[in-house]
Each structure stands twice: as C-alpha cells, then as structure tokens.
C-alpha positions as a Markdown table, in Angstrom:
| # | Residue | x | y | z |
|---|---|---|---|---|
| 1 | Met | 82.0 | -113.7 | 17.9 |
| 2 | Lys | 79.6 | -111.0 | 18.9 |
| 3 | Asn | 77.6 | -111.7 | 22.5 |
| 4 | Ile | 73.8 | -111.2 | 21.7 |
| 5 | Ile | 72.7 | -112.4 | 25.0 |
| 6 | Glu | 72.9 | -110.6 | 28.0 |
| 7 | Val | 71.8 | -111.4 | 31.6 |
| 8 | Arg | 71.4 | -109.4 | 34.7 |
| 9 | Lys | 70.0 | -110.5 | 38.1 |
| 10 | Asp | 67.0 | -108.2 | 39.8 |
| 11 | Val | 66.5 | -110.9 | 42.6 |
| 12 | Pro | 64.1 | -112.3 | 43.0 |
| 13 | Ser | 64.3 | -113.1 | 39.1 |
| 14 | Gly | 66.9 | -113.1 | 36.5 |
| 15 | Thr | 66.4 | -111.2 | 33.1 |
| 16 | Ile | 68.0 | -112.7 | 30.0 |
| 17 | Val | 67.9 | -110.0 | 26.9 |
| 18 | Ile | 68.2 | -111.0 | 23.4 |
| 19 | Asn | 70.4 | -108.0 | 22.2 |
| 20 | Asn | 70.7 | -108.0 | 18.5 |
| 21 | Pro | 69.1 | -105.3 | 17.3 |
| 22 | Val | 70.6 | -104.5 | 14.1 |
| 23 | Ser | 69.5 | -108.1 | 12.9 |
| 24 | Gly | 65.8 | -107.4 | 14.6 |
| 25 | Asn | 67.1 | -109.8 | 17.6 |
| 26 | Ala | 67.4 | -112.5 | 15.4 |
| 27 | Leu | 69.3 | -115.7 | 17.0 |
| 28 | Thr | 72.5 | -116.9 | 15.4 |
| 29 | Thr | 73.7 | -120.4 | 16.0 |
| 30 | Phe | 76.4 | -118.6 | 18.6 |
| 31 | Gly | 73.3 | -117.0 | 20.1 |
| 32 | Leu | 71.2 | -120.2 | 20.8 |
| 33 | Val | 74.4 | -121.6 | 22.6 |
| 34 | Gln | 74.5 | -118.5 | 24.7 |
| 35 | Leu | 71.0 | -118.4 | 25.6 |
| 36 | Arg | 71.0 | -122.1 | 26.5 |
| 37 | Glu | 74.2 | -121.2 | 28.4 |
| 38 | Ala | 72.4 | -117.9 | 30.3 |
| 39 | Leu | 69.4 | -120.5 | 31.4 |
| 40 | Gly | 72.0 | -122.9 | 32.8 |
| 41 | Asp | 73.4 | -120.1 | 34.6 |
| 42 | Leu | 70.3 | -118.7 | 36.2 |
| 43 | His | 69.1 | -122.4 | 37.1 |
| 44 | Gln | 72.3 | -122.4 | 39.4 |
| 45 | Glu | 71.6 | -119.1 | 41.3 |
| 46 | Lys | 69.6 | -119.7 | 44.3 |
| 47 | Asn | 68.1 | -116.5 | 44.7 |
| 48 | Val | 66.8 | -116.3 | 41.3 |
| 49 | Arg | 63.2 | -117.4 | 41.7 |
| 50 | Ala | 62.0 | -116.9 | 38.1 |
| 51 | Val | 63.7 | -116.0 | 34.8 |
| 52 | Ile | 62.5 | -113.4 | 32.5 |
| 53 | Leu | 63.0 | -113.7 | 28.8 |
| 54 | Thr | 62.8 | -110.7 | 26.7 |
| 55 | Gly | 64.4 | -108.4 | 23.9 |
| 56 | Ser | 66.3 | -105.1 | 23.6 |
| 57 | Gln | 64.5 | -102.1 | 22.2 |
| 58 | Gln | 61.0 | -102.6 | 21.2 |
| 59 | Ile | 61.7 | -106.4 | 19.6 |
| 60 | Phe | 61.0 | -109.5 | 21.6 |
| 61 | Cys | 62.9 | -111.7 | 19.0 |
| 62 | Gly | 63.1 | -111.7 | 15.1 |
| 63 | Gly | 63.4 | -115.6 | 15.0 |
| 64 | Thr | 66.4 | -117.5 | 13.1 |
| 65 | Asp | 69.1 | -115.3 | 11.9 |
| 66 | Leu | 68.3 | -115.5 | 7.9 |
| 67 | Lys | 71.6 | -114.3 | 6.6 |
| 68 | Gln | 73.4 | -117.1 | 8.7 |
| 69 | Leu | 71.2 | -119.2 | 7.1 |
| 70 | Gln | 71.5 | -118.4 | 3.8 |
| 71 | Ser | 75.1 | -118.4 | 4.0 |
| 72 | Asn | 75.2 | -122.1 | 5.1 |
| 73 | Leu | 72.7 | -122.8 | 2.3 |
| 74 | Val | 75.2 | -121.2 | -0.6 |
| 75 | Ser | 77.9 | -123.4 | 1.0 |
| 76 | Asp | 76.0 | -126.5 | 0.7 |
| 77 | Glu | 77.4 | -127.5 | 4.0 |
| 78 | Met | 74.5 | -129.2 | 5.6 |
| 79 | Leu | 76.2 | -129.8 | 8.9 |
| 80 | Pro | 75.9 | -126.6 | 10.6 |
| 81 | Thr | 72.2 | -126.4 | 9.5 |
| 82 | His | 71.5 | -129.9 | 11.0 |
| 83 | Gln | 73.5 | -128.6 | 14.1 |
| 84 | Asp | 71.8 | -125.3 | 14.4 |
| 85 | Val | 68.5 | -127.6 | 14.4 |
| 86 | Glu | 69.6 | -130.0 | 17.2 |
| 87 | Leu | 70.2 | -126.5 | 19.2 |
| 88 | Leu | 66.8 | -125.3 | 18.5 |
| 89 | Val | 65.3 | -128.7 | 20.1 |
| 90 | Glu | 67.5 | -129.0 | 22.7 |
| 91 | Leu | 67.1 | -125.0 | 23.7 |
| 92 | Leu | 63.3 | -125.7 | 23.8 |
| 93 | Met | 63.3 | -128.5 | 26.0 |
| 94 | Val | 65.6 | -127.1 | 28.3 |
| 95 | Met | 63.0 | -124.3 | 28.7 |
| 96 | Leu | 60.0 | -126.8 | 29.2 |
| 97 | Arg | 61.8 | -128.8 | 31.8 |
| 98 | Phe | 63.5 | -125.6 | 33.7 |
| 99 | Pro | 62.8 | -126.1 | 37.3 |
| 100 | Lys | 61.8 | -122.4 | 37.8 |
| 101 | Pro | 59.0 | -120.5 | 36.1 |
| 102 | Ile | 59.9 | -118.5 | 32.7 |
| 103 | Ile | 58.6 | -115.5 | 32.1 |
| 104 | Ala | 58.4 | -114.3 | 28.3 |
| 105 | Ala | 58.1 | -110.3 | 28.5 |
| 106 | Leu | 57.1 | -109.8 | 24.9 |
| 107 | Asn | 58.2 | -106.2 | 24.7 |
| 108 | Gly | 57.6 | -106.2 | 20.7 |
| 109 | Pro | 57.4 | -108.7 | 17.8 |
| 110 | Ala | 57.8 | -112.5 | 18.4 |
| 111 | Val | 58.7 | -114.0 | 15.0 |
| 112 | Gly | 59.5 | -117.6 | 13.7 |
| 113 | Leu | 61.8 | -118.8 | 16.3 |
| 114 | Gly | 60.9 | -116.3 | 19.0 |
| 115 | Phe | 57.1 | -117.0 | 18.6 |
| 116 | Ala | 58.3 | -120.7 | 19.6 |
| 117 | Ile | 60.5 | -119.4 | 22.5 |
| 118 | Ala | 57.5 | -117.4 | 23.6 |
| 119 | Leu | 55.3 | -120.6 | 23.8 |
| 120 | Ala | 58.1 | -122.5 | 25.7 |
| 121 | Ala | 57.8 | -120.1 | 28.4 |
| 122 | Asp | 55.7 | -120.4 | 31.4 |
| 123 | Phe | 53.9 | -117.0 | 31.3 |
| 124 | Ile | 53.9 | -114.6 | 28.5 |
| 125 | Val | 53.3 | -110.8 | 29.2 |
| 126 | Ala | 52.7 | -109.0 | 26.2 |
| 127 | Ala | 53.0 | -105.2 | 25.4 |
| 128 | Glu | 50.0 | -103.7 | 23.7 |
| 129 | Gly | 52.3 | -103.5 | 20.8 |
| 130 | Ala | 53.5 | -106.9 | 20.4 |
| 131 | Met | 52.5 | -109.6 | 17.8 |
| 132 | Leu | 53.4 | -113.3 | 17.1 |
| 133 | Gln | 53.9 | -114.7 | 13.9 |
| 134 | Ser | 55.5 | -117.5 | 12.0 |
| 135 | Pro | 56.1 | -116.3 | 8.4 |
| 136 | Glu | 58.3 | -119.3 | 7.6 |
| 137 | Ile | 55.5 | -120.3 | 5.1 |
| 138 | His | 56.5 | -117.2 | 2.9 |
| 139 | Arg | 60.3 | -118.2 | 3.0 |
| 140 | Gly | 59.7 | -121.6 | 1.6 |
| 141 | Leu | 60.5 | -123.0 | 5.2 |
| 142 | Val | 58.3 | -125.1 | 7.8 |
| 143 | Pro | 57.5 | -123.8 | 11.3 |
| 144 | Gly | 58.0 | -127.0 | 12.8 |
| 145 | Phe | 58.7 | -125.8 | 16.4 |
| 146 | Thr | 55.8 | -123.2 | 16.5 |
| 147 | Leu | 53.6 | -125.7 | 15.1 |
| 148 | Gly | 54.3 | -128.3 | 17.5 |
| 149 | Leu | 54.1 | -126.0 | 20.7 |
| 150 | Leu | 51.0 | -124.0 | 19.3 |
| 151 | Glu | 49.1 | -127.3 | 18.6 |
| 152 | Phe | 49.9 | -128.1 | 22.3 |
| 153 | Arg | 48.9 | -124.9 | 23.7 |
| 154 | Ala | 46.1 | -124.0 | 21.5 |
| 155 | Gly | 44.8 | -127.0 | 19.4 |
| 156 | Gly | 45.4 | -128.1 | 15.8 |
| 157 | Ser | 42.9 | -125.8 | 14.1 |
| 158 | Ile | 45.1 | -122.8 | 15.7 |
| 159 | Ala | 48.2 | -124.3 | 14.5 |
| 160 | Ala | 46.9 | -124.7 | 11.1 |
| 161 | Arg | 45.7 | -121.4 | 10.9 |
| 162 | Phe | 48.7 | -119.5 | 11.8 |
| 163 | Gly | 51.1 | -121.9 | 10.5 |
| 164 | Leu | 49.8 | -122.4 | 7.0 |
| 165 | Thr | 48.9 | -118.8 | 6.8 |
| 166 | Gly | 51.8 | -116.9 | 8.1 |
| 167 | Ala | 49.4 | -114.3 | 9.9 |
| 168 | Ala | 50.4 | -112.4 | 12.6 |
| 169 | Met | 48.7 | -112.8 | 15.9 |
| 170 | Thr | 47.7 | -109.8 | 17.7 |
| 171 | Pro | 47.9 | -109.8 | 21.6 |
| 172 | Val | 44.3 | -109.7 | 22.3 |
| 173 | Glu | 44.0 | -112.7 | 20.3 |
| 174 | Ala | 46.7 | -114.6 | 21.9 |
| 175 | Lys | 45.0 | -113.9 | 25.4 |
| 176 | Gln | 41.7 | -115.0 | 23.9 |
| 177 | Leu | 43.7 | -118.3 | 23.0 |
| 178 | Gly | 44.9 | -118.5 | 26.5 |
| 179 | Leu | 48.5 | -118.0 | 25.0 |
| 180 | Val | 48.8 | -114.3 | 26.6 |
| 181 | His | 48.3 | -114.2 | 29.9 |
| 182 | Glu | 48.3 | -110.5 | 30.5 |
| 183 | Ile | 48.7 | -107.3 | 27.8 |
| 184 | Val | 50.1 | -104.0 | 29.2 |
| 185 | Ala | 51.4 | -100.8 | 27.9 |
| 186 | Asp | 54.6 | -101.2 | 26.0 |
| 187 | Glu | 56.6 | -99.2 | 28.6 |
| 188 | Leu | 55.5 | -101.7 | 31.5 |
| 189 | Val | 56.3 | -104.9 | 30.2 |
| 190 | Trp | 59.5 | -105.9 | 32.2 |
| 191 | Ala | 58.2 | -104.1 | 35.2 |
| 192 | Arg | 55.0 | -106.2 | 35.2 |
| 193 | Ala | 57.0 | -109.2 | 34.4 |
| 194 | Gln | 59.4 | -108.2 | 37.5 |
| 195 | Gln | 56.2 | -107.9 | 39.4 |
| 196 | Leu | 54.8 | -111.5 | 38.6 |
| 197 | Ala | 58.4 | -113.0 | 39.5 |
| 198 | Gly | 57.9 | -111.5 | 42.9 |
| 199 | Asp | 54.8 | -112.9 | 43.4 |
| 200 | Leu | 55.9 | -116.3 | 42.4 |
| 201 | Ala | 58.8 | -116.0 | 44.8 |
| 202 | Gln | 56.1 | -115.8 | 47.5 |
| 203 | Gly | 55.6 | -119.1 | 47.0 |
| 204 | Ser | 57.7 | -122.7 | 47.9 |
| 205 | Ala | 60.7 | -123.1 | 45.4 |
| 206 | Gln | 60.3 | -126.7 | 46.1 |
| 207 | Ala | 56.8 | -127.1 | 45.7 |
| 208 | Gln | 56.8 | -124.8 | 42.4 |
| 209 | Gln | 59.7 | -127.1 | 41.2 |
| 210 | Met | 57.9 | -130.1 | 41.7 |
| 211 | Cys | 54.6 | -128.6 | 40.0 |
| 212 | Lys | 56.6 | -128.1 | 37.3 |
| 213 | Arg | 58.0 | -131.3 | 37.0 |
| 214 | Leu | 54.7 | -132.9 | 37.3 |
| 215 | Leu | 53.4 | -130.8 | 34.1 |
| 216 | Asn | 56.9 | -131.6 | 32.5 |
| 217 | Glu | 56.9 | -135.3 | 33.2 |
| 218 | Thr | 53.0 | -135.3 | 31.7 |
| 219 | Ile | 54.1 | -133.5 | 28.4 |
| 220 | Ala | 57.6 | -133.8 | 28.1 |
| 221 | Glu | 57.6 | -137.3 | 26.1 |
| 222 | Arg | 54.7 | -135.9 | 23.9 |
| 223 | Leu | 56.5 | -132.6 | 23.3 |
| 224 | Glu | 59.9 | -134.0 | 22.6 |
| 225 | Thr | 58.3 | -136.3 | 19.8 |
| 226 | Thr | 56.4 | -133.7 | 18.6 |
| 227 | Leu | 59.7 | -131.4 | 18.2 |
| 228 | Thr | 61.8 | -133.6 | 16.9 |
| 229 | Leu | 59.8 | -134.7 | 14.0 |
| 230 | Gly | 59.1 | -130.7 | 13.6 |
| 231 | Ala | 63.1 | -130.3 | 13.6 |
| 232 | Ala | 63.2 | -133.2 | 10.9 |
| 233 | Met | 60.8 | -131.1 | 8.8 |
| 234 | Val | 62.7 | -128.1 | 9.5 |
| 235 | Ala | 65.9 | -129.4 | 8.4 |
| 236 | Ala | 64.4 | -131.1 | 5.2 |
| 237 | Ser | 62.5 | -127.6 | 4.4 |
| 238 | Arg | 65.9 | -125.9 | 4.2 |
| 239 | Thr | 67.3 | -128.2 | 1.7 |
| 240 | Thr | 64.5 | -127.2 | -1.1 |
| 241 | Ser | 64.5 | -124.7 | -3.7 |
| 242 | His | 61.8 | -123.0 | -2.5 |
| 243 | Ala | 63.7 | -122.7 | 0.8 |
| 244 | Thr | 66.5 | -120.7 | -1.4 |
| 245 | Glu | 64.2 | -118.5 | -3.1 |
| 246 | Gly | 62.1 | -117.9 | -0.1 |
| 247 | Ile | 65.3 | -116.6 | 2.1 |
| 248 | Asn | 66.7 | -114.9 | -0.8 |
| 249 | Ala | 63.7 | -113.3 | -1.9 |
| 250 | Tyr | 63.2 | -111.9 | 1.8 |
| 251 | Leu | 66.8 | -110.7 | 2.0 |
| 252 | Glu | 66.6 | -108.7 | -1.3 |
| 253 | Lys | 63.2 | -107.5 | -0.2 |
| 254 | Arg | 61.1 | -108.8 | -3.0 |
| 255 | Ser | 58.3 | -111.1 | -3.4 |
| 256 | Pro | 59.6 | -114.7 | -4.1 |
| 257 | Val | 58.7 | -116.6 | -7.4 |
| 258 | Trp | 57.8 | -120.3 | -6.7 |
| 259 | Asp | 58.5 | -122.7 | -9.4 |
C-alpha cells in the first residue's frame, strides 16, 4: 500500500504531512492508520513539543477517499465501511486527547474529513488561499464528524449553516468565528506554525500537558458521545441510494439526480 503520510522532525516541532496530491490529499483507510501511528510516534519523542499537521502542495486534506468508498459500496461489503468510520472516531479522539499541542497548518482547502481534522487541532494557522468546507450534503452523505466538532467550537447555528448547505468557509469567516487563530500569506503557513511551536516550547511541557488534560477531561465525554453518534449517522448515510448517486455523480463530474 502507498504511504501517504510523511513525518519530519524540526525540533521543537514534529510535522505530519498528508501527501496524496493526485487524490487531493484524500485519506484512504490505510492513510488513517498511518496518521494515527504518526501521532503515536511523535507522542513518544520527548524533544518534540508540538505537532504541526499540514498537506502537500496547496491542499490540506481533501477528506475521505471517495474512490475507495465507492469501491466498498459497489462490493456491498459493509465491514470496511464500518471499520473506516471507527478509525475516524479513534483518530479524532486521539487528536483531542493528545498531550502535546497540535497545530493545523492549513496550506489550502480542508474539505470533509479534512475540515473535521482541522477542528480537532488546538490551533489553526491558515493560508490566505485556504478554505474549509463540508460538501457531504451534495454527495448524499452526512458530515457527522464535522457537525459535532463545529457545533462544539462555534455553536449549533453555525454547524447547521455550513453542514446543511455545504457552503465553503473562508479563512476570514473562520477567524471571525474563533476557529482560525491566524491568517498568513500562503507561502508562510508552515513557517508561522513552526514559529508558534517554538513559542509553545518556551512553556512548561508538564503544565501544558496538564492544561490539555483539564480541557480534555472537561469536554472528552461529551465530544466522544457526539462523535460516536456522528459516526453512526455517517455509516447509515453510506448505505443509502442517495450516497451511491452522490458519490457516482461527483466522480463522474456531473450533477446528482436525487430520487
């Protein structure tokens, strides 16, 4: 299987790069496993004080690999689909409970699952040309993970607006909502994230871990319940005729025809 996750260490940070540009940096099931393992490896690195998550070229993450999902649906084999959803919950909970700060360096679009991954980070540094979007509603799918995290971060009305319409959110809008912490020129995203990691490294690692634990203990139970419910809705939506039509239409570059 193709490795689509790259890890590099630039102490005091460790950078995880989603590198699958041919597919818009979409994440396959194997990619999800790799991403979780990369986080585990950087967790063990004492000199790594913060983790930067970014994408290759000018894309942060294009979400779930729809070609793989289409293949699973065509085969009528639901086990891979359910395993995929379980992996997504595990990944997001690992991020939320991660003892070190995670910085999402949005070098471009964060779409679908990519939006959810960005929201699971502690900080978001966004390029001027970035955007956040959950277009699942146009694919016959439910953005269960993004809805839960967006509701938690920005409130129910914001989650409804972007979840039900599939509209794109600009970095400026995201900053006004408190989701994005800083907007920089496209070519400065990683450098600014690295600078932020350096600033964080000036603080006490033990105190930061306890701060994160306090935050996570406060929110973890609620968010885990929300994400588990979201996972159930994601899995259920994938079994519908609208999901089949929506995914096929997207891959065939046509408008879906809903029955």
